[in-house]
XYZ file of C-alpha atoms in Angstrom:
509
model
C -1.368 1.737 -8.465
C -0.720 2.147 -11.868
C -0.299 2.770 -9.372
C -3.090 1.152 -7.269
C -5.057 1.540 -10.021
C -3.550 2.609 -12.983
C -5.956 1.440 -15.385
C -4.342 -0.952 -17.612
C -5.076 -0.282 -21.124
C -3.890 -2.950 -23.594
C 8.492 12.534 9.847
C 8.386 14.287 12.754
C 4.871 15.596 12.879
C 3.498 12.294 11.815
C 5.418 10.166 14.232
C 2.640 10.253 16.888
C -0.040 9.283 14.387
C 2.030 6.369 13.290
C 2.427 5.094 16.965
C -1.017 5.565 18.113
C -3.209 5.451 15.035
C -5.246 8.248 13.746
C -7.825 9.132 16.232
C -6.305 6.947 19.157
C -6.982 8.083 22.657
C -4.371 7.790 25.529
C -5.019 6.494 28.943
C -6.581 8.690 31.525
C -6.123 8.707 35.365
C -8.541 6.464 37.252
C -11.036 8.609 39.303
C -9.708 8.931 43.040
C -6.328 7.589 41.907
C -4.506 10.513 39.913
C -1.247 8.496 39.276
C -2.838 5.266 38.563
C -3.732 3.983 34.980
C -7.129 3.728 33.571
C -7.368 0.897 31.135
C -9.523 1.574 28.176
C -10.194 -0.137 24.779
C -8.021 0.628 21.665
C -10.019 2.474 19.110
C -11.328 -0.066 16.406
C -10.286 2.028 13.603
C -7.334 4.470 12.812
C -9.626 7.354 12.309
C -9.637 7.523 8.536
C -12.804 9.194 7.289
C -12.920 6.933 4.305
C -12.393 3.641 5.875
C -13.149 4.074 9.542
C -12.724 0.603 10.607
C -9.569 -0.068 8.910
C -6.461 0.074 11.198
C -6.729 0.275 15.050
C -5.646 2.492 17.884
C -3.743 1.887 21.151
C -0.764 0.056 19.892
C 2.131 0.216 17.420
C 2.911 -2.949 15.501
C 6.617 -3.620 15.157
C 6.741 -6.662 13.152
C 4.583 -9.408 11.371
C 5.928 -12.958 10.902
C 3.617 -14.928 8.732
C 3.879 -18.571 8.296
C 1.334 -19.442 5.605
C 0.275 -22.858 3.937
C -1.708 -22.390 0.887
C -3.332 -25.046 -1.310
C -4.748 -23.411 -4.550
C -7.739 -24.567 -6.284
C -8.154 -27.968 -8.079
C -8.173 -28.087 -11.923
C -11.087 -26.708 -13.548
C -14.125 -27.161 -13.326
C -13.725 -27.378 -9.725
C -14.540 -24.312 -7.739
C -12.091 -21.401 -7.821
C -11.483 -21.679 -4.003
C -8.194 -22.150 -2.252
C -7.307 -23.150 1.344
C -5.108 -20.774 3.302
C -3.848 -21.751 6.913
C -1.663 -19.467 8.695
C 0.318 -18.593 12.077
C 0.680 -14.709 12.548
C 3.198 -13.771 15.250
C 2.805 -10.140 15.942
C 5.081 -7.891 17.854
C 3.536 -4.767 19.090
C 3.810 -2.117 21.771
C 0.929 -0.650 23.552
C 0.595 3.183 23.215
C -2.029 3.454 26.040
C -3.147 1.358 29.017
C -5.158 -1.196 27.213
C -7.970 -3.228 28.463
C -8.527 -4.631 24.961
C -7.609 -3.838 21.410
C -8.540 -4.763 17.873
C -7.105 -6.158 14.749
C -8.758 -6.541 11.200
C -9.555 -9.788 9.801
C -11.978 -10.615 7.019
C -13.114 -13.878 5.833
C -10.720 -16.184 7.926
C -11.722 -18.015 11.099
C -9.277 -17.882 14.281
C -8.524 -21.157 15.704
C -6.332 -20.068 18.794
C -4.863 -17.018 20.093
C -2.038 -16.294 22.664
C -0.823 -13.016 24.325
C 2.740 -13.286 25.661
C 2.302 -17.133 25.598
C -0.874 -16.947 27.513
C -3.895 -18.557 25.707
C -7.020 -16.536 25.308
C -10.467 -18.110 25.063
C -12.846 -17.652 22.125
C -16.057 -16.125 23.238
C -19.124 -14.950 21.322
C -19.166 -11.106 20.611
C -20.636 -9.544 23.955
C -23.191 -6.928 23.807
C -22.023 -3.143 23.973
C -20.942 -2.576 27.478
C -20.859 -5.949 28.656
C -17.933 -7.322 30.571
C -15.979 -10.340 29.500
C -14.135 -12.376 32.189
C -10.401 -13.357 31.835
C -8.089 -13.481 28.726
C -10.549 -13.782 25.765
C -11.198 -12.880 21.996
C -13.957 -12.485 19.830
C -14.595 -11.977 16.006
C -16.962 -9.591 14.151
C -17.488 -10.281 10.596
C -20.214 -7.973 9.336
C -20.022 -8.016 5.450
C -22.935 -5.604 4.882
C -21.342 -2.930 6.866
C -17.787 -3.791 6.043
C -16.805 -4.447 9.623
C -14.193 -7.150 10.184
C -12.928 -6.896 13.903
C -11.012 -9.322 15.893
C -10.980 -8.083 19.602
C -8.279 -9.162 21.806
C -8.778 -8.965 25.737
C -5.351 -9.521 27.232
C -5.021 -10.622 30.833
C -3.195 -9.085 32.756
C -4.087 -5.936 31.042
C -1.362 -3.721 29.180
C 0.278 -0.893 30.121
C 1.522 1.734 27.931
C 4.959 1.068 26.647
C 4.668 -2.556 27.233
C 5.878 -5.093 24.447
C 3.441 -7.669 23.461
C 3.634 -10.725 21.264
C 0.458 -12.137 19.832
C 0.418 -15.673 18.168
C -2.663 -16.250 15.990
C -3.545 -19.549 14.195
C -6.350 -18.910 11.590
C -7.402 -20.299 8.338
C -10.199 -20.603 5.781
C -11.081 -20.965 2.146
C -9.922 -18.194 -0.197
C -12.037 -16.598 -2.906
C -11.977 -13.359 -4.916
C -12.828 -10.645 -2.313
C -13.954 -7.163 -3.498
C -13.101 -3.627 -2.283
C -15.491 -0.721 -1.722
C -15.623 -0.135 -5.447
C -16.296 -3.883 -6.180
C -12.931 -4.299 -7.685
C -10.796 -7.527 -7.027
C -8.375 -7.151 -4.107
C -6.560 -8.776 -1.150
C -5.870 -12.607 -1.494
C -7.303 -13.196 -5.136
C -7.639 -16.780 -5.806
C -6.356 -17.952 -9.297
C -6.590 -21.221 -10.808
C -2.817 -21.675 -10.377
C -2.294 -19.780 -7.127
C -3.094 -16.253 -6.019
C -2.622 -12.714 -6.788
C -2.154 -10.792 -3.663
C -2.752 -6.926 -4.103
C -4.457 -5.382 -1.069
C -4.910 -1.624 -1.702
C -6.723 0.033 0.148
C -7.684 -2.374 3.101
C -7.388 -5.909 1.686
C -4.619 -7.279 3.776
C -7.148 -8.431 6.333
C -8.454 -10.935 3.858
C -5.208 -12.947 4.375
C -3.870 -12.318 7.795
C -4.782 -10.551 11.141
C -3.337 -6.811 10.757
C -3.725 -3.179 11.662
C -4.654 -2.439 8.188
C -3.861 1.154 7.747
C -0.766 2.904 6.650
C -0.164 4.976 9.572
C 0.951 1.829 11.498
C 3.901 0.472 9.373
C 6.013 -2.588 10.225
C 8.712 -4.887 9.240
C 7.635 -8.276 7.712
C 8.960 -11.871 7.403
C 7.112 -14.728 5.488
C 7.544 -18.483 5.187
C 4.904 -19.711 2.550
C 4.435 -23.313 1.942
C 2.804 -24.468 -1.383
C 2.674 -27.545 -3.305
C 6.007 -28.598 -5.051
C 6.435 -26.725 -8.102
C 4.459 -23.668 -7.100
C 6.548 -20.525 -6.440
C 5.549 -18.035 -3.748
C 6.850 -14.404 -3.885
C 6.621 -11.788 -1.247
C 8.241 -8.467 -0.366
C 12.026 -7.979 0.132
C 14.731 -10.532 -0.131
C 15.207 -14.335 0.242
C 17.051 -14.993 3.648
C 17.520 -18.501 2.587
C 16.679 -20.886 -0.224
C 13.468 -22.506 -0.432
C 13.072 -26.002 1.166
C 11.057 -29.016 -0.175
C 9.817 -31.900 1.714
C 6.857 -34.310 1.267
C 5.450 -32.704 -1.817
C 5.396 -29.216 -0.491
C 7.864 -26.157 -0.909
C 8.347 -23.415 1.702
C 9.667 -19.971 0.335
C 11.267 -17.520 2.615
C 11.157 -13.696 2.287
C 12.336 -10.986 4.643
C 11.168 -7.398 4.392
C 13.130 -5.310 6.926
C 11.915 -1.834 5.930
C 8.834 -0.122 7.290
C 5.972 -1.164 5.353
C 2.249 -0.195 5.035
C 0.058 -3.317 5.175
C -1.629 -2.598 1.980
C 1.812 -3.021 0.147
C 2.286 -6.589 1.329
C 2.090 -9.484 -1.215
C 2.606 -13.309 -1.028
C 1.494 -14.157 -4.569
C 1.591 -17.839 -5.614
C 1.760 -19.047 -9.190
C 3.811 -20.855 -11.850
C 6.506 -18.322 -11.745
C 9.808 -18.218 -13.181
C 12.015 -16.671 -10.451
C 14.863 -15.078 -12.286
C 18.305 -14.404 -11.339
C 19.170 -11.347 -9.286
C 20.776 -8.492 -11.125
C 21.557 -4.883 -9.802
C 21.064 -1.280 -10.461
C 24.107 1.038 -10.834
C 23.757 1.940 -7.130
C 23.777 -1.699 -6.021
C 19.899 -2.185 -5.578
C 19.279 -5.932 -6.050
C 16.302 -6.599 -8.438
C 14.476 -9.855 -8.406
C 11.718 -10.543 -11.079
C 9.065 -13.272 -11.103
C 7.260 -13.858 -14.403
C 4.481 -16.410 -14.880
C 5.422 -19.131 -17.230
C 1.987 -18.923 -18.901
C 2.227 -15.272 -19.954
C 1.690 -15.176 -23.723
C 4.477 -14.893 -26.166
C 3.388 -11.497 -27.252
C 3.107 -10.487 -23.734
C 6.287 -11.853 -22.683
C 8.031 -9.818 -25.109
C 6.637 -6.434 -23.859
C 7.269 -7.625 -20.380
C 11.009 -8.702 -20.856
C 11.561 -5.393 -22.738
C 10.001 -3.286 -20.077
C 11.756 -4.995 -17.185
C 15.009 -4.509 -18.852
C 14.590 -0.851 -18.235
C 14.231 -1.143 -14.468
C 18.002 -0.571 -13.975
C 18.021 2.474 -15.902
C 14.719 3.829 -14.290
C 16.062 3.394 -10.728
C 19.231 5.242 -11.680
C 17.177 8.154 -13.270
C 14.726 8.490 -10.454
C 17.547 8.438 -7.857
C 18.901 11.561 -9.394
C 15.705 13.450 -8.558
C 14.270 11.628 -5.667
C 17.334 10.568 -3.565
C 18.530 6.900 -3.193
C 16.300 3.935 -3.670
C 14.545 3.653 -0.297
C 14.404 -0.169 0.224
C 16.584 -3.389 0.401
C 15.327 -4.693 -2.992
C 13.304 -4.270 -6.076
C 11.772 -6.272 -8.812
C 8.270 -7.370 -10.300
C 5.747 -10.094 -10.279
C 4.001 -10.674 -13.621
C 1.025 -13.011 -13.424
C -0.764 -14.437 -16.366
C -4.077 -13.854 -14.485
C -5.500 -10.364 -13.983
C -7.027 -8.109 -11.405
C -7.333 -5.474 -14.132
C -4.688 -3.124 -12.531
C -1.114 -3.231 -11.443
C -0.081 -2.545 -7.765
C 3.061 -1.020 -6.206
C 3.436 -3.706 -3.679
C 6.687 -2.576 -1.706
C 9.932 -3.785 -3.387
C 8.011 -5.811 -5.823
C 4.840 -4.665 -7.824
C 2.426 -7.085 -9.221
C 1.430 -6.667 -12.892
C -1.633 -8.174 -14.604
C -0.889 -10.189 -17.726
C 1.990 -7.982 -18.814
C 4.289 -5.175 -17.514
C 4.451 -2.254 -20.024
C 7.147 0.256 -19.781
C 4.857 3.142 -18.751
C 3.331 1.107 -15.998
C 6.800 0.026 -14.748
C 7.799 3.476 -14.656
C 4.684 4.420 -12.721
C 5.107 1.556 -9.996
C 8.625 2.085 -9.510
C 8.120 5.791 -8.546
C 5.496 4.655 -6.139
C 8.487 3.042 -4.021
C 9.349 6.745 -3.150
C 5.736 8.095 -3.431
C 3.270 5.851 -1.613
C 5.600 3.282 -0.240
C 8.475 5.124 1.624
C 6.098 7.977 2.347
C 2.473 6.951 2.329
C -0.730 9.223 2.658
C -1.854 9.598 6.020
C -5.350 9.738 5.189
C -6.676 7.960 2.092
C -8.268 11.389 0.721
C -4.510 12.299 0.024
C -4.078 9.467 -2.472
C -3.072 12.211 -5.196
C 0.141 12.458 -3.247
C 0.597 8.716 -4.490
C -0.867 8.660 -7.821
C -0.092 12.258 -9.019
C 3.456 11.694 -8.226
C 3.790 8.279 -9.969
C 2.038 9.785 -12.960
C 4.356 12.851 -13.055
C 7.337 10.694 -12.685
C 6.236 8.593 -15.757
C 6.080 11.944 -17.748
C 9.898 12.728 -16.461
C 10.880 9.184 -17.601
C 9.132 9.638 -20.939
C 11.012 12.966 -21.538
C 14.347 11.384 -20.429
C 13.652 8.404 -22.848
C 13.331 10.546 -25.815
C 9.573 10.902 -25.806
C 7.250 13.919 -25.182
C 8.697 16.470 -22.808
C 7.102 16.871 -19.332
C 5.735 20.162 -20.638
C 4.302 18.661 -23.714
C 2.693 15.849 -21.403
C 1.239 18.622 -19.328
C -0.051 20.707 -22.274
C -1.582 17.615 -23.842
C -3.325 16.783 -20.627
C -4.520 20.411 -20.118
C -6.072 20.644 -23.368
C -7.805 17.240 -23.268
C -10.792 18.371 -21.232
C -12.970 21.474 -21.933
C -13.778 23.873 -18.919
C -17.182 22.595 -18.785
C -16.250 18.926 -18.438
C -17.430 16.944 -15.574
C -13.914 15.757 -15.316
C -13.071 19.009 -13.387
C -15.886 18.387 -10.722
C -13.661 15.791 -8.785
C -11.679 17.366 -5.731
C -8.381 15.385 -5.991
C -7.556 16.607 -2.603
C -10.711 14.891 -1.224
C -12.118 12.589 -3.911
C -14.245 10.330 -1.549
C -13.835 6.580 -1.005
C -15.338 5.805 -4.384
C -13.203 8.233 -6.257
C -9.766 7.084 -5.188
C -8.733 5.802 -8.663
C -10.616 8.177 -10.898
C -8.558 9.610 -13.674
C -8.230 13.148 -12.127
C -6.350 11.778 -9.190
C -3.665 10.552 -11.525
C -3.468 13.243 -14.285
C -4.684 16.230 -12.653
C -2.322 15.220 -9.808
C 0.399 15.134 -12.011
C -0.671 18.438 -13.542
C -0.671 20.078 -10.020
C 2.837 19.075 -9.572
C 4.012 20.379 -12.924
C 2.131 23.551 -12.179
C 4.107 23.734 -8.861
C 7.322 23.120 -10.569
C 6.409 26.095 -12.876
C 5.541 28.332 -10.051
C 8.659 27.575 -8.044
C 11.243 26.752 -10.580
C 13.301 23.608 -10.911
C 15.741 23.981 -8.046
C 13.258 24.780 -5.518
C 10.664 22.190 -6.646
C 13.227 19.383 -6.550
C 14.686 20.668 -3.133
C 11.093 20.486 -1.720
C 10.601 17.053 -3.342
C 13.578 15.573 -1.487
C 12.766 17.179 1.795
C 9.259 15.870 1.658
C 10.786 12.318 0.850
C 13.381 12.721 3.769
C 11.253 14.169 6.475
C 8.446 11.482 5.980
C 10.394 8.544 5.061
C 8.990 5.387 6.597
C 6.012 7.183 7.715
C 2.893 9.015 6.256
C 1.978 12.714 5.600
C -0.859 14.749 4.466
C -1.501 17.364 1.731
C -1.058 19.883 4.313
C 2.364 18.392 5.433
C 3.349 18.633 1.693
C 2.397 22.155 1.313
C 4.008 22.975 4.550
C 7.245 21.594 2.939
C 7.189 23.592 -0.088
C 6.177 26.812 1.596
C 9.391 26.250 3.772
C 11.661 25.800 0.897
C 10.217 28.413 -1.222
C 9.054 31.146 1.349
C 5.871 31.473 -0.594
C 2.457 31.431 0.717
C 0.880 28.523 -1.315
C -2.550 28.491 -0.044
C -4.119 29.769 -3.156
C -2.193 27.369 -5.343
C -3.153 24.222 -3.455
C -6.793 25.392 -3.069
C -6.993 25.779 -6.790
C -5.405 22.656 -7.773
C -6.709 20.205 -5.108
C -10.223 21.557 -4.363
C -11.515 23.995 -6.981
C -14.309 22.179 -8.906
C -13.226 24.000 -12.273
C -10.388 24.095 -14.761
C -7.215 25.684 -13.384
C -6.220 28.925 -14.997
C -4.329 28.846 -18.249
C -1.446 30.920 -16.875
C -0.118 27.683 -15.481
C 0.219 26.019 -18.811
C 3.370 27.410 -19.922
C 6.800 28.060 -18.274
């Protein structure tokens, strides 16, 4: 956020985790039949310690095709409630012999479900250990314990390596869901449409999903809204919108690997602007709400006009832009933060230049390479903040060293600021200031430690090795030890985990 939440003021080693999900278990041989399969349930979570029920094990999603119809709320004073109806076609591959498996779905009701074209029967959630006959599904929605699990029992059972297509019809009223910090996220209903921003686990509020970044997939969207409304999602438009009977369907295609929290399908009174291009040929598509105030529109237009330069600048240091397109969605409503939705970040009320620089940097750091565990979110936010320092220097503002020095001097050694371990901030600390600016400080300190040539060689190796997947802080350290030949245990312990101000020796080159 600004990167997910920048507060708005004014892979090789990881491939197995991506396939199976964190903590997923493989199938074991049946007793008395050493070569036969033993069908077991896929894990109901990906194994993330911060969000144990997010994501799922036992399979790897290949593609989501989302066909959505959305009616926004009526005019004020009608309730701020919309109606969403969808058909999700999900292509996946089993990674173990599966008796059953889960998807995440919150606040929506399932109308029907098929597995490879065969219908499953809706049943009440069974008691633990109870058997259910035949192809079936059941849905647990436990708001108090934040458990939203749609369990699918296919028949015949699935063998490891088998390709599966699910078709799920679902729907319900949309409102304004809250994340674990009680911040708006997911499908956030607005009077003129919806702002769709789902970090960390809010995609389950608008489609059935394995809602964790270790199971990336490609996406396609057909979003039908009342005529006059515009629906904007990730990627490119494969064909023009179509209008019939007072409704318009907008088509978007996102062929790159994408974490679920980075999907959007924002709806509103947007001006979908003409496509333009970066020097390297990246198509840029912006959507700006027609109701953004004149003052904010001036700031937004000036900031978005810098996107071409920013892409060109970042490509020099981080390698080629990693996706098929870029652009921005600027809504006149607010969720009080911006989010780096893949290829098309969402901004609340206006897009300022610093925030645009931050969200663009996330396309490399967070989107192309995601944190394998949410505790490693500093790899997203620290990098996006540091890249903003780099852009500021390039644009004639403070040098990176000056930004670092200003940050370092801003907190006294006895400040509570230093208590937060940015390498393990806890689920309620994901978007605290130190994750952003101490994360940026750690990166600059690493640059001073290793020198520019080694630092940027490590940066590009990190992005190449873990592109389209996810990595941990330990993976990140290993990359920089590889390129530098140095033991960096002490450095990373100090910067990520010590609850004290780092030593002053790192404050100057």
